[in-house]
Short mmCIF file of C-alpha atoms in Angstrom, two decimals:
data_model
loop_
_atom_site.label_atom_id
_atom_site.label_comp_id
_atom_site.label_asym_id
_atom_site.label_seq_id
_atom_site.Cartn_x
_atom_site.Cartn_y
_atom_site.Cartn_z
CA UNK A 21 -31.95 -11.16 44.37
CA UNK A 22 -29.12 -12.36 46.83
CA UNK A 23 -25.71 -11.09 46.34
CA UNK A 24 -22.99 -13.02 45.51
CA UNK A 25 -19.04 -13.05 45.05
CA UNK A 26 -19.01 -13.77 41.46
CA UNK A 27 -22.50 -11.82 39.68
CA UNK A 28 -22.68 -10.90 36.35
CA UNK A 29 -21.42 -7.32 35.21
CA UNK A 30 -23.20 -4.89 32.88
CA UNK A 31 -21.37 -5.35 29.25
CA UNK A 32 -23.39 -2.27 28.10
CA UNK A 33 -21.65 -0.29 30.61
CA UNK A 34 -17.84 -1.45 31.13
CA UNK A 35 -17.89 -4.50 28.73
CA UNK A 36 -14.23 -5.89 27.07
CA UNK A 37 -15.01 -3.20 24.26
CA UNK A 38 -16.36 -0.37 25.92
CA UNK A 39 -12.93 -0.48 28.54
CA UNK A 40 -11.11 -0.55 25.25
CA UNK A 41 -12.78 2.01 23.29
CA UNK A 42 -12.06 4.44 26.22
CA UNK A 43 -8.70 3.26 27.34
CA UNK A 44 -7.95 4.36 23.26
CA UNK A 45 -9.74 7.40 23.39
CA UNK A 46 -8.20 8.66 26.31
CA UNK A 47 -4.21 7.45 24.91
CA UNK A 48 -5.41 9.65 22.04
CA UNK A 49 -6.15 12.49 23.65
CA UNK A 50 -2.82 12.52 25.40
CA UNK A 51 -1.09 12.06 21.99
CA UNK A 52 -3.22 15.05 20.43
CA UNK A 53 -1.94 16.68 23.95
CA UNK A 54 1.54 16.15 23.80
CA UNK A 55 2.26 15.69 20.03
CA UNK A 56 0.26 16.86 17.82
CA UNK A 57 -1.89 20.01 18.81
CA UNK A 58 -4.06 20.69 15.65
CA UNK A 59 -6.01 17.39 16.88
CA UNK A 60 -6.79 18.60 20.18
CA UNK A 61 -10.26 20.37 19.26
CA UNK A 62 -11.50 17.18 17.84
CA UNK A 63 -9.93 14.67 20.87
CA UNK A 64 -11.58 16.77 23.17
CA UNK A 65 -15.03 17.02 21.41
CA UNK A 66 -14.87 13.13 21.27
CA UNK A 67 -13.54 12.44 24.82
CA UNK A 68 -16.42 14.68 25.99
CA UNK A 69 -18.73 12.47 24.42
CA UNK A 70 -17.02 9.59 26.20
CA UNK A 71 -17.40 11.04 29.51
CA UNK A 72 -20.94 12.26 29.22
CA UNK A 73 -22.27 9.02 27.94
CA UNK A 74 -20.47 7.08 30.73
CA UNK A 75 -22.55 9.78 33.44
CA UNK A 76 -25.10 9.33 31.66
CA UNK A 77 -24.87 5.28 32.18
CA UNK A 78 -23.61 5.63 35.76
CA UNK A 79 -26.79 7.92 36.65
CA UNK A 80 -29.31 5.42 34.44
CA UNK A 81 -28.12 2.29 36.17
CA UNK A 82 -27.72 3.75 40.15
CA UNK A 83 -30.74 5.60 40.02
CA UNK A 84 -33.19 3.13 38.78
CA UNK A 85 -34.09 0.64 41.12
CA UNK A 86 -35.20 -2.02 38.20
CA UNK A 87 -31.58 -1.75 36.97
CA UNK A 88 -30.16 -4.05 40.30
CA UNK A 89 -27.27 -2.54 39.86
CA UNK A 90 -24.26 -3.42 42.77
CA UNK A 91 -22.53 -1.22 44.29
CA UNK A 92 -18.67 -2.44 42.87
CA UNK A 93 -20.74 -1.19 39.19
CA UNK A 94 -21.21 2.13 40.50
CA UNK A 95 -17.67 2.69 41.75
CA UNK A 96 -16.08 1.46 38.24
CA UNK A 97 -18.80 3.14 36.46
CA UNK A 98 -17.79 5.84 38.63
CA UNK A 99 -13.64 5.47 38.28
CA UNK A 100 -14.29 5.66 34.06
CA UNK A 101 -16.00 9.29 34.72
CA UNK A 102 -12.96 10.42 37.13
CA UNK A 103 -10.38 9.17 34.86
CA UNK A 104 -12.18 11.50 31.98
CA UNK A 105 -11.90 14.47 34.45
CA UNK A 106 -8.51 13.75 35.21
CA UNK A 107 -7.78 13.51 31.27
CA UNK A 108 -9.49 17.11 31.15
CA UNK A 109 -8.01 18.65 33.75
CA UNK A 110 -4.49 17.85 31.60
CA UNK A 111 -5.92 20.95 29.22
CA UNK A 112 -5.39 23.00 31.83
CA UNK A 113 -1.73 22.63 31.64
CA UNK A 114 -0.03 24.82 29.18
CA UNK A 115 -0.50 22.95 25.49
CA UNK A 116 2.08 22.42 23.01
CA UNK A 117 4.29 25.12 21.84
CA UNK A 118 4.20 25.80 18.31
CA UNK A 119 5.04 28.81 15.84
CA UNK A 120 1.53 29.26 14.43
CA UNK A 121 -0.43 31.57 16.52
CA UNK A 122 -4.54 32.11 16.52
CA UNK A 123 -5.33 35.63 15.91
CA UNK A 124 -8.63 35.33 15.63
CA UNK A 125 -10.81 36.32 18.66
CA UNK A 126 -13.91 33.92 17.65
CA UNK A 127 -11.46 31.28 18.06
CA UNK A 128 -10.40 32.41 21.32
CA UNK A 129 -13.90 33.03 22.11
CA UNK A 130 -14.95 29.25 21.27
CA UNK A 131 -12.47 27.70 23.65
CA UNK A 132 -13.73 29.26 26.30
CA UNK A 133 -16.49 28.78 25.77
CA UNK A 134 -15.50 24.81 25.23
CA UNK A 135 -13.36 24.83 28.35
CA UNK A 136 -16.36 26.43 30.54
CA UNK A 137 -18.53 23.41 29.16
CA UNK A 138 -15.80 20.56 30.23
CA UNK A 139 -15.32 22.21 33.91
CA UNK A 140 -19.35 21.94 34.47
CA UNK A 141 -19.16 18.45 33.35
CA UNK A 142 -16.38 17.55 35.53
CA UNK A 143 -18.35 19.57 38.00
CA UNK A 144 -21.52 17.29 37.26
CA UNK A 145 -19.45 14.05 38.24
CA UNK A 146 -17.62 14.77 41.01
CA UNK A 147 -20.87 16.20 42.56
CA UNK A 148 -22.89 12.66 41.63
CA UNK A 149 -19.66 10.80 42.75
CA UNK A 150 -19.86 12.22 46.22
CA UNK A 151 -23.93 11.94 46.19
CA UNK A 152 -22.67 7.62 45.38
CA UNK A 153 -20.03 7.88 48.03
CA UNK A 154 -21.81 9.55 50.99
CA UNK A 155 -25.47 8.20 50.48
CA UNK A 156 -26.26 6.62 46.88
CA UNK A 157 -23.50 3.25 47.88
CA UNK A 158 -25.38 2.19 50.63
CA UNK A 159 -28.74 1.83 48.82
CA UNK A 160 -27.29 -0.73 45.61
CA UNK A 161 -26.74 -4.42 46.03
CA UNK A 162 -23.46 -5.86 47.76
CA UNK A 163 -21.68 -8.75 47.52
CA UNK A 164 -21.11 -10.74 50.20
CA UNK A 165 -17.65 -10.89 49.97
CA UNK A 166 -15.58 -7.65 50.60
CA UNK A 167 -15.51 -5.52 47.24
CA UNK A 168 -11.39 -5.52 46.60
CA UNK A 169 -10.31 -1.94 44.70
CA UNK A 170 -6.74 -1.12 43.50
CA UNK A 171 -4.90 1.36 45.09
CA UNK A 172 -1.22 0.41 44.56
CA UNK A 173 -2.17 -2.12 45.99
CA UNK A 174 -5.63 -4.61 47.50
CA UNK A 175 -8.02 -2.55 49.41
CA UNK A 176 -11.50 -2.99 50.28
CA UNK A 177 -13.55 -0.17 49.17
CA UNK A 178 -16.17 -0.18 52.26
CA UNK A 179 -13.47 0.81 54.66
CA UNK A 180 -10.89 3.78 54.98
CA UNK A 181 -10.75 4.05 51.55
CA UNK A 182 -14.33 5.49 50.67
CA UNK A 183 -13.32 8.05 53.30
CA UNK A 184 -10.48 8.64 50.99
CA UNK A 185 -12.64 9.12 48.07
CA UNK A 186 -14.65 11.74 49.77
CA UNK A 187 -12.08 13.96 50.41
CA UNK A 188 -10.53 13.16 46.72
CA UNK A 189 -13.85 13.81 45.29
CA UNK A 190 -14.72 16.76 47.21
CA UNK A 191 -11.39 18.30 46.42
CA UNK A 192 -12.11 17.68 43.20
CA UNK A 193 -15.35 19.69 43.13
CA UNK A 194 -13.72 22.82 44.56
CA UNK A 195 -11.03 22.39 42.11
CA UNK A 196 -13.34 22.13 39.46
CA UNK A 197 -16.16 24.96 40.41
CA UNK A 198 -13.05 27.35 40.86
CA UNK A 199 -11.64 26.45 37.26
CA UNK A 200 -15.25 27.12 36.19
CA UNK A 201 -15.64 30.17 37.23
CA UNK A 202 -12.38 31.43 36.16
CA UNK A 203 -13.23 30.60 32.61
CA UNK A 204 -16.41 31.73 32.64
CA UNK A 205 -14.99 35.08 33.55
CA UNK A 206 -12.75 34.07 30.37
CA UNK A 207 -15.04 33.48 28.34
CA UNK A 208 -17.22 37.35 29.13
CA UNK A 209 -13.78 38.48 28.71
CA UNK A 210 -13.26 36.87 24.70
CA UNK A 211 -17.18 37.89 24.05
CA UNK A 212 -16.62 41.85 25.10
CA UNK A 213 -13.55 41.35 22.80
CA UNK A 214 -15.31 40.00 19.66
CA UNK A 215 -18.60 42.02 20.41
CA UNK A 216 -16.15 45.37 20.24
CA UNK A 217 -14.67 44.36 17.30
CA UNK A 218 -17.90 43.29 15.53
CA UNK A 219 -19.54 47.07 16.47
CA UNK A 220 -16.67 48.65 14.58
CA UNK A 221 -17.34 46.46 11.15
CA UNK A 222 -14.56 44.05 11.91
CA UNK A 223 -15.49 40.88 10.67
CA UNK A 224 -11.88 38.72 11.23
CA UNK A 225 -11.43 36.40 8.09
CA UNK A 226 -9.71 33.06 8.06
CA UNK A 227 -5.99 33.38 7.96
CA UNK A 228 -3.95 32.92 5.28
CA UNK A 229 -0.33 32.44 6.51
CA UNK A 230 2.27 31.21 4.59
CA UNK A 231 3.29 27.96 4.26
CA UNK A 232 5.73 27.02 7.36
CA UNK A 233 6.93 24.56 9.37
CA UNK A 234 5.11 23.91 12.93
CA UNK A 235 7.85 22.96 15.71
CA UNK A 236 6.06 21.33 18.42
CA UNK A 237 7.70 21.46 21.76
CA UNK A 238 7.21 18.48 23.66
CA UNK A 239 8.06 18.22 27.89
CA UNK A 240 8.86 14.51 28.47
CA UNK A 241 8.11 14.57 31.92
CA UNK A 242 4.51 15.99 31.05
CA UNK A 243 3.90 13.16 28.67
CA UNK A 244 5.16 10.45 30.56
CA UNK A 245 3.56 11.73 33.73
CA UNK A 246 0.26 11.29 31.45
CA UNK A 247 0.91 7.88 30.48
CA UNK A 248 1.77 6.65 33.80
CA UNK A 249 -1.17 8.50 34.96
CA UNK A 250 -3.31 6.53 32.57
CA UNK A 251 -1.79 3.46 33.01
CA UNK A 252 -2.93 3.54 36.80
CA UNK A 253 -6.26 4.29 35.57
CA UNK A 254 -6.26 1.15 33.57
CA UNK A 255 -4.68 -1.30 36.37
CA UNK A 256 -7.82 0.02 38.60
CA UNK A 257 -10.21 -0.98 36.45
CA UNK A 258 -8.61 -3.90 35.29
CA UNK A 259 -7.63 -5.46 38.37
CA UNK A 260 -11.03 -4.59 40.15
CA UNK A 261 -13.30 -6.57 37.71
CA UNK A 262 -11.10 -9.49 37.79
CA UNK A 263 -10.13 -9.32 41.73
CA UNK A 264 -14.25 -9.18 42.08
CA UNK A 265 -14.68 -12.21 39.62
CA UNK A 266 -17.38 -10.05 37.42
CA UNK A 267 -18.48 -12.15 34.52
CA UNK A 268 -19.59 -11.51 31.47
CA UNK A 269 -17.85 -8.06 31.09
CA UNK A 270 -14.87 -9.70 28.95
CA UNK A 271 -16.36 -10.36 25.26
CA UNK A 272 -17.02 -7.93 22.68
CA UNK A 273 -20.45 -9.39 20.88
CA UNK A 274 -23.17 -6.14 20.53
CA UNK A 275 -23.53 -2.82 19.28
CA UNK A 276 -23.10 -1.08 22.51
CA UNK A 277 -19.50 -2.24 22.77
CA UNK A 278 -18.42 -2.16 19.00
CA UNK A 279 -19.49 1.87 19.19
CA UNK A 280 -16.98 2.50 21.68
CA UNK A 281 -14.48 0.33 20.05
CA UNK A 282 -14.26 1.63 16.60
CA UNK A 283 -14.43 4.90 17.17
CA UNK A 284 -11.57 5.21 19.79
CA UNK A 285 -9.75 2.98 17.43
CA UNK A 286 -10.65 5.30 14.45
CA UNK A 287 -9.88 8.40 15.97
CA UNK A 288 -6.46 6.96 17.51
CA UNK A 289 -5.48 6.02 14.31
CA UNK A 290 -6.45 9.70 12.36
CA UNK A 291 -4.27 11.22 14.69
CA UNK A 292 -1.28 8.85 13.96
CA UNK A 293 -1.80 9.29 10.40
CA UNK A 294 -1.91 13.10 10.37
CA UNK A 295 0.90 13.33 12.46
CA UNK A 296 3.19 11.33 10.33
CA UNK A 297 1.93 12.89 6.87
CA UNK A 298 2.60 15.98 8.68
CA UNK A 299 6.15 14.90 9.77
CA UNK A 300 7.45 13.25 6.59
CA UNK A 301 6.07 15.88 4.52
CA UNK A 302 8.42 18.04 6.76
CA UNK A 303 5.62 20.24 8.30
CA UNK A 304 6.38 19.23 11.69
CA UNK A 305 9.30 18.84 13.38
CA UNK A 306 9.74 17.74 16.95
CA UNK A 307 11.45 19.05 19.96
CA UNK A 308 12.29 17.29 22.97
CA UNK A 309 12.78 18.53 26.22
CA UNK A 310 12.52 17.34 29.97
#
């Protein structure tokens, strides 16, 4: 099949409402981040889904000869999974300060154990990104005009700027191998804990505190540095589908797109709603600071 300047994109993949379910999914996370931590657990389970399905797709479709897919696919494919790495990597930061503390050692225990899990997926795509980059690019379809990219700006991405991705991507890997092993020495750490505390009959029970209010700390610059972050994201996507006239890619008309939809939609708005029951029952209160 000759290439062409305008071909028709994979809707399964990055369709109108599989860009939006993520683009939601990831604002939510960095809401659950930045406002209201007893959502994080549950943003994180679901933006892990988000970014394993999307390797999953990016694998499926560059891998398998029968799938045709062109090159430009694999690099947005391929910008989705690096966008849920970078949204990761923001746990790494310290979270929001509240007065509730977690005295449980299971607990402590379990997100390790949940943070050693999201470094070897991060791990997984930056190593398949830089297999795409150095060898997997040249062996999908291209178009026969120059593939256009955003980076603050038109570039093409067959030119200085795959270089760039290398290096990004490889930095990337180190980065994220070096977090790994740091929390799996965490998590060894939290299991000799618990497993010392379990030989001397120490079961820990769910805590009962009393009723309090939870003052959650917020750093402005850390939240809008997030949302600017993500906004960039979302320009580079954007802007490369329609600079790269890909068809097809901007209706929302099967299952495969509705999924995504909905549920970044649903768990966007759970958050919003438990945040503000939580606020004008006067369980939270907010606290600014730059």
């Amino acid at each position: 099949m000759d290439s062409l300047c305008e071909f028709e994109g994979n809707s399964d993949m990055y369709g109108l409402g599989v860009r939006i379910g993520c683009y939601l999914q990831w604002s939510t996370s960095i809401f659950a981040e930045n406002l209201y931590g007893p959502a994080v657990e549950s943003c994180r389970d679901a933006n892990t889904t988000f970014q394993f399905a999307m390797l999953a797709g990016l694998v499926l479709s560059t891998g398998n000869p029968k799938e045709n897919a062109v090159a430009l696919e694999g690099y947005i494919a391929l910008l989705f999974c690096f966008a849920s790495v970078w949204i990761a990597s923001l746990q790494v930061l310290p979270a929001p300060k509240s007065d509730h503390a977690d005295p449980l050692p299971w607990l402590n225990t379990k997100r390790a154990m949940r943070g050693a899990g999201d470094m070897l997926l991060n791990a997984a795509i930056c190593s398949y990104g830089i297999y795409l980059l150095y060898v997997g690019f040249d062996q999908l379809q291209r178009t026969t005009c120059p593939e256009t990219v955003f980076f603050f700006g038109s570039v093409e991405l067959f030119g200085w700027f795959r270089i760039f991705l290398k290096v990004v991507l490889i930095i990337s890997l180190i980065g994220s191998a070096a977090t790994l092993l740091l929390r799996i020495l965490s998590l060894f750490q939290q299991l000799y804990q618990f497993i010392n505390q379990w030989r001397q009959s120490y079961m820990p029970q769910s805590p009962n505190p009393p009723e309090r209010v939870r003052i959650v700390k917020i750093s402005l610059t850390k939240l809008l540095g997030s949302i600017v972050g993500l906004g960039i994201f979302i320009v580079a996507i954007e802007l490369t589908i329609a600079w790269n006239h890909i068809r097809n890619v901007y209706e929302c008309a099967s299952f495969s797109q509705l999924f995504p939809l909905v549920a970044g939609a649903t768990n966007l708005a759970r958050v919003i709603y438990q945040l503000t029951r939580s606020a004008v029952a006067g369980k939270t209160r907010i606290a600014w600071s730059y």
